[in-house]
Tab-separated table of N, CA, C and O in Angstrom:
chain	number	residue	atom	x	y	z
A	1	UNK	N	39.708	162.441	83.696
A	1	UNK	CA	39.064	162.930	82.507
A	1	UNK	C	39.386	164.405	82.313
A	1	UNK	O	39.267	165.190	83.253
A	2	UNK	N	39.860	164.858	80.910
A	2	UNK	CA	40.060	166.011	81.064
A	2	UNK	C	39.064	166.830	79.937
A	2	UNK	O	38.763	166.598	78.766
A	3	UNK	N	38.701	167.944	80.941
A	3	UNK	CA	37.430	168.765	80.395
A	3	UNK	C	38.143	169.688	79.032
A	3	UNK	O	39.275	170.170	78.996
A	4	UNK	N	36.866	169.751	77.758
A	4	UNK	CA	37.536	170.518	76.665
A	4	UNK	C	37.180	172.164	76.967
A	4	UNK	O	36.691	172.621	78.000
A	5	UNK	N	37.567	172.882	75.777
A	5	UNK	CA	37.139	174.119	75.972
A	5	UNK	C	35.253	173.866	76.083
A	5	UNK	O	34.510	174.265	76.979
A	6	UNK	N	34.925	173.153	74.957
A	6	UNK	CA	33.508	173.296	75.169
A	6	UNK	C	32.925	172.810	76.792
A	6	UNK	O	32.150	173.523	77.429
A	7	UNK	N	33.219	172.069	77.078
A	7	UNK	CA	33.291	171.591	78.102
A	7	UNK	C	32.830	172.565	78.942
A	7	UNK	O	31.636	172.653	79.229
A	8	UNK	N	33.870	173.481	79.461
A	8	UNK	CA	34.279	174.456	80.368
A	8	UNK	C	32.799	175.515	79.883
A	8	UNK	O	31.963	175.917	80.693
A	9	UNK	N	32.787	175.743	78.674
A	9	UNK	CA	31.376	176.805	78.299
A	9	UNK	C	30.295	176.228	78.939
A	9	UNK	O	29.688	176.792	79.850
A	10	UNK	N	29.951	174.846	78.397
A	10	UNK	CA	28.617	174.766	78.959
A	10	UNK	C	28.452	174.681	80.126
A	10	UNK	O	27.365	175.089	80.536
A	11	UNK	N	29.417	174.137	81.112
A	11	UNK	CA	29.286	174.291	82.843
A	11	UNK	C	29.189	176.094	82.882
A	11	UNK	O	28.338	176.538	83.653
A	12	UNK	N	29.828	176.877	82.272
A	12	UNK	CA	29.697	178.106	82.314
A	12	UNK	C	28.754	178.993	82.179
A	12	UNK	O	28.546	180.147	82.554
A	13	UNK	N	28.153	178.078	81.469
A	13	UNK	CA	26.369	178.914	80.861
A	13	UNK	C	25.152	178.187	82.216
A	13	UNK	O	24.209	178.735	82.788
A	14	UNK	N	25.716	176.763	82.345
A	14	UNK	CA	24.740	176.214	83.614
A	14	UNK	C	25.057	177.174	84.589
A	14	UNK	O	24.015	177.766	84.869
A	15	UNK	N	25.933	177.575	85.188
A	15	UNK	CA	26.689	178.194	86.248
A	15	UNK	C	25.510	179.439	86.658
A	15	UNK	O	24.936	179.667	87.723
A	16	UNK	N	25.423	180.248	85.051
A	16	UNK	CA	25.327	180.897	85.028
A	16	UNK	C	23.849	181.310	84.728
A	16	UNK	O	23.180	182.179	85.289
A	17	UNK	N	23.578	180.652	83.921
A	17	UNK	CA	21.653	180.203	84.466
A	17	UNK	C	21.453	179.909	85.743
A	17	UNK	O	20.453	180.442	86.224
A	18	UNK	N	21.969	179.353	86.327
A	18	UNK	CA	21.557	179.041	87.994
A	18	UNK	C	21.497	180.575	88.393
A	18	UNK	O	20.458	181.217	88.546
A	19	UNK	N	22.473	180.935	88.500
A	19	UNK	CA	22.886	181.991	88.978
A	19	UNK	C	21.494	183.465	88.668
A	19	UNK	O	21.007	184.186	89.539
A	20	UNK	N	21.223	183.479	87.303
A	20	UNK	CA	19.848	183.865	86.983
A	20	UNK	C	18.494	183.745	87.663
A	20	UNK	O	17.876	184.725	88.078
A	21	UNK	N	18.029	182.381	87.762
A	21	UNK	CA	16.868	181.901	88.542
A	21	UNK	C	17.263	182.659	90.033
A	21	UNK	O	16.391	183.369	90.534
A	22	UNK	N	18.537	182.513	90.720
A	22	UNK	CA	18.813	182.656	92.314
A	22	UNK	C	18.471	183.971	92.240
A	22	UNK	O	17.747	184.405	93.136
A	23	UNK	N	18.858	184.762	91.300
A	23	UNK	CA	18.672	186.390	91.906
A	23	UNK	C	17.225	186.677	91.287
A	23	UNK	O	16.593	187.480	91.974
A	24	UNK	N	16.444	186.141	89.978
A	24	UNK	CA	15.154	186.477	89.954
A	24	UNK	C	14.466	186.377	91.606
A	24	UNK	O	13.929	187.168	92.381
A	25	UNK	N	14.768	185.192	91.607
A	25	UNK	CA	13.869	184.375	92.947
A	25	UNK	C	13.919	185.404	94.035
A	25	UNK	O	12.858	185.853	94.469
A	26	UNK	N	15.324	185.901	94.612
A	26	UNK	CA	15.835	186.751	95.430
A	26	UNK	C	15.174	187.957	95.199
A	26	UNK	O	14.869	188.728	96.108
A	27	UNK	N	14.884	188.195	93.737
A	27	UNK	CA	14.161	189.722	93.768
A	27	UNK	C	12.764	189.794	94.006
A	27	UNK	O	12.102	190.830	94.050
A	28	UNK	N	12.261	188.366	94.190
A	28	UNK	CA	10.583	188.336	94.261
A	28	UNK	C	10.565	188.051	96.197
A	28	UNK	O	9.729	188.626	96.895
A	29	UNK	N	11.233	187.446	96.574
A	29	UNK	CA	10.951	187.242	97.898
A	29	UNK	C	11.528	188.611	98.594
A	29	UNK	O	10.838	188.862	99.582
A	30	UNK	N	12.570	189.580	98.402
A	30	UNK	CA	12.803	190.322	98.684
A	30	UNK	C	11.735	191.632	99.396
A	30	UNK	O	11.739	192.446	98.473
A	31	UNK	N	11.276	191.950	99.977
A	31	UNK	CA	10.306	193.181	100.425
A	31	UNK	C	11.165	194.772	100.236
A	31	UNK	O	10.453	195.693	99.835
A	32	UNK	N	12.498	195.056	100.487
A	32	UNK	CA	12.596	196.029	100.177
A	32	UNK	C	13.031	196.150	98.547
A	32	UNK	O	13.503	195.373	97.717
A	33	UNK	N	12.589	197.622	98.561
A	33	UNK	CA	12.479	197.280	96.670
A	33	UNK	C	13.612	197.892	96.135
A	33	UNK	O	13.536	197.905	94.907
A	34	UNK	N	15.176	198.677	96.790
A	34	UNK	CA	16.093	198.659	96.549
A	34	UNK	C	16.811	197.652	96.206
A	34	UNK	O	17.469	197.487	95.178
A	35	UNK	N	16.634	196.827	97.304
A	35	UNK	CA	17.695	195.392	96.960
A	35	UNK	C	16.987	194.660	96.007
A	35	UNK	O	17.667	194.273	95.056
A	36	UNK	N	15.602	194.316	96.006
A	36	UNK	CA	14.905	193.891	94.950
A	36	UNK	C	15.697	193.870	93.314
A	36	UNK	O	16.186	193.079	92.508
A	37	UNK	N	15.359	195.667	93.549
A	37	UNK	CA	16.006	196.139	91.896
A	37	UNK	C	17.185	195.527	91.976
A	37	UNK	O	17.378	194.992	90.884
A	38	UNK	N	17.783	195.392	92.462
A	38	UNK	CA	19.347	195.415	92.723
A	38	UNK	C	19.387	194.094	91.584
A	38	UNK	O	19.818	194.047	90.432
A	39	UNK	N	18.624	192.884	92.605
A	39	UNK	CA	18.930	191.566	92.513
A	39	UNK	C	17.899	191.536	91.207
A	39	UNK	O	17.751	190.407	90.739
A	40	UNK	N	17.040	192.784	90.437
A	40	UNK	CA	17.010	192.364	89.186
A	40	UNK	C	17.805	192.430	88.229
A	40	UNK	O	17.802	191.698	87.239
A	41	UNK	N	18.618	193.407	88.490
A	41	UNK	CA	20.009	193.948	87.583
A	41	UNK	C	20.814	192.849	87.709
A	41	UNK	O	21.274	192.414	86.653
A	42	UNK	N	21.093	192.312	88.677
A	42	UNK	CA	22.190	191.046	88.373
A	42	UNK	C	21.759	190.226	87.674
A	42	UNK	O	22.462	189.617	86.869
A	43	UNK	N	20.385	190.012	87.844
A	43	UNK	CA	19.857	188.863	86.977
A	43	UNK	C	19.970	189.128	85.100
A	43	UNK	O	20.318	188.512	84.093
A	44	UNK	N	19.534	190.180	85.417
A	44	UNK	CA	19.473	190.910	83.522
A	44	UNK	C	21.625	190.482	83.470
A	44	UNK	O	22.137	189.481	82.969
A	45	UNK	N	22.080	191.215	83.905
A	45	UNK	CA	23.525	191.402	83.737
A	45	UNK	C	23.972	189.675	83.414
A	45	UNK	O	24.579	189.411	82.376
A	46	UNK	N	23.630	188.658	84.338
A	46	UNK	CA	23.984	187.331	84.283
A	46	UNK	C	23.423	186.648	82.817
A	46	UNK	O	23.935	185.711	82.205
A	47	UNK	N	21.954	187.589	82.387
A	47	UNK	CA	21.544	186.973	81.407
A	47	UNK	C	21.994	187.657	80.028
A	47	UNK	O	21.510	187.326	78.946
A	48	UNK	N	23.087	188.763	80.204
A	48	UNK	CA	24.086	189.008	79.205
A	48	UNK	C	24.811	188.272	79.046
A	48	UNK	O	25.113	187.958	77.895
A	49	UNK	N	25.467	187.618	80.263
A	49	UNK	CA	26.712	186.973	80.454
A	49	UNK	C	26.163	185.296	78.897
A	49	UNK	O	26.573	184.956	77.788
A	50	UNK	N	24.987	184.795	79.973
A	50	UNK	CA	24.360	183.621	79.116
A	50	UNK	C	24.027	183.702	78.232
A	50	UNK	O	23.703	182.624	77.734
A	51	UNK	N	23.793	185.238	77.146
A	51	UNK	CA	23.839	184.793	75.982
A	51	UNK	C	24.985	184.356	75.057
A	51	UNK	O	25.238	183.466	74.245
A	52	UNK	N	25.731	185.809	75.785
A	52	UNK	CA	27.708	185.356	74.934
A	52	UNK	C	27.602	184.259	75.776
A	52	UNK	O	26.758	183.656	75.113
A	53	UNK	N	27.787	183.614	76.625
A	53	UNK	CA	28.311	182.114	76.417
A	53	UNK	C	27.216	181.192	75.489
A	53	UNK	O	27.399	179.975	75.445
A	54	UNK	N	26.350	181.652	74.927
A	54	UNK	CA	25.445	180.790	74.045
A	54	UNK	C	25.874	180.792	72.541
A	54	UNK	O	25.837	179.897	71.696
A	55	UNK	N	26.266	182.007	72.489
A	55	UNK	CA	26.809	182.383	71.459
A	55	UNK	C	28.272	181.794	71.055
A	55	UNK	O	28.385	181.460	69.876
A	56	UNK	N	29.260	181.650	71.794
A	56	UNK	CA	30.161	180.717	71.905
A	56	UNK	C	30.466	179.400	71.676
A	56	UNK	O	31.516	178.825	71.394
A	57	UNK	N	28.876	178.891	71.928
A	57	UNK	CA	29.118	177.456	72.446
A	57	UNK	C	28.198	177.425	70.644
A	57	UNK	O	28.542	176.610	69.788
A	58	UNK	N	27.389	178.161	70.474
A	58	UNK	CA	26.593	177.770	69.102
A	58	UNK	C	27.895	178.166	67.818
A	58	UNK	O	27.565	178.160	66.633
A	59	UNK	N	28.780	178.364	68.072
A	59	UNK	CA	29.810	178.924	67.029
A	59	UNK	C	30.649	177.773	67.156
A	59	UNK	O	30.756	176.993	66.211
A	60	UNK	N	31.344	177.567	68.400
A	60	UNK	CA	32.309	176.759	68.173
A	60	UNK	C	31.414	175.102	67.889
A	60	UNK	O	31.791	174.164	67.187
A	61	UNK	N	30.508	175.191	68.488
A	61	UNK	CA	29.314	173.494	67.596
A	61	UNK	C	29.761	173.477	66.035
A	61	UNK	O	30.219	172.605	65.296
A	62	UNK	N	29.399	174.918	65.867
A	62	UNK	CA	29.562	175.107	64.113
A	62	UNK	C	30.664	174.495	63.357
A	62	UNK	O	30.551	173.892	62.289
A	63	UNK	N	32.106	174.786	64.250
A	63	UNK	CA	33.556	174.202	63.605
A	63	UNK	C	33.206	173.029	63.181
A	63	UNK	O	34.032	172.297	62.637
């Protein structure tokens, strides 16, 4: 089976939501509050990533 472009986005946006929840989670169990912050910034940064791929995937639906 071969995967389309859309295809490839939405595993990209799952990917990448996962990836969100892991470092929230990581920043709440965390005790020091350097790495904490840290692992909130990735999370914010990942949830840039997931909107442009939302944005992508709601445009090219549109074609």
């Amino acid at each position: 089976m071969e995967l389309t472009t859309q295809d490839y986005l939405k595993k990209a946006l799952l990917d990448t939501q996962e990836r969100i929840r892991d470092f929230q989670n990581y920043s709440q169990i965390v005790e020091d509050e350097e790495i904490s912050d840290c692992f909130k910034r990735f999370a914010e940064n990942e949830g840039l990533q997931a909107s442009e791929l939302q944005k992508l995937i709601s445009k090219k639906l549109g074609q």
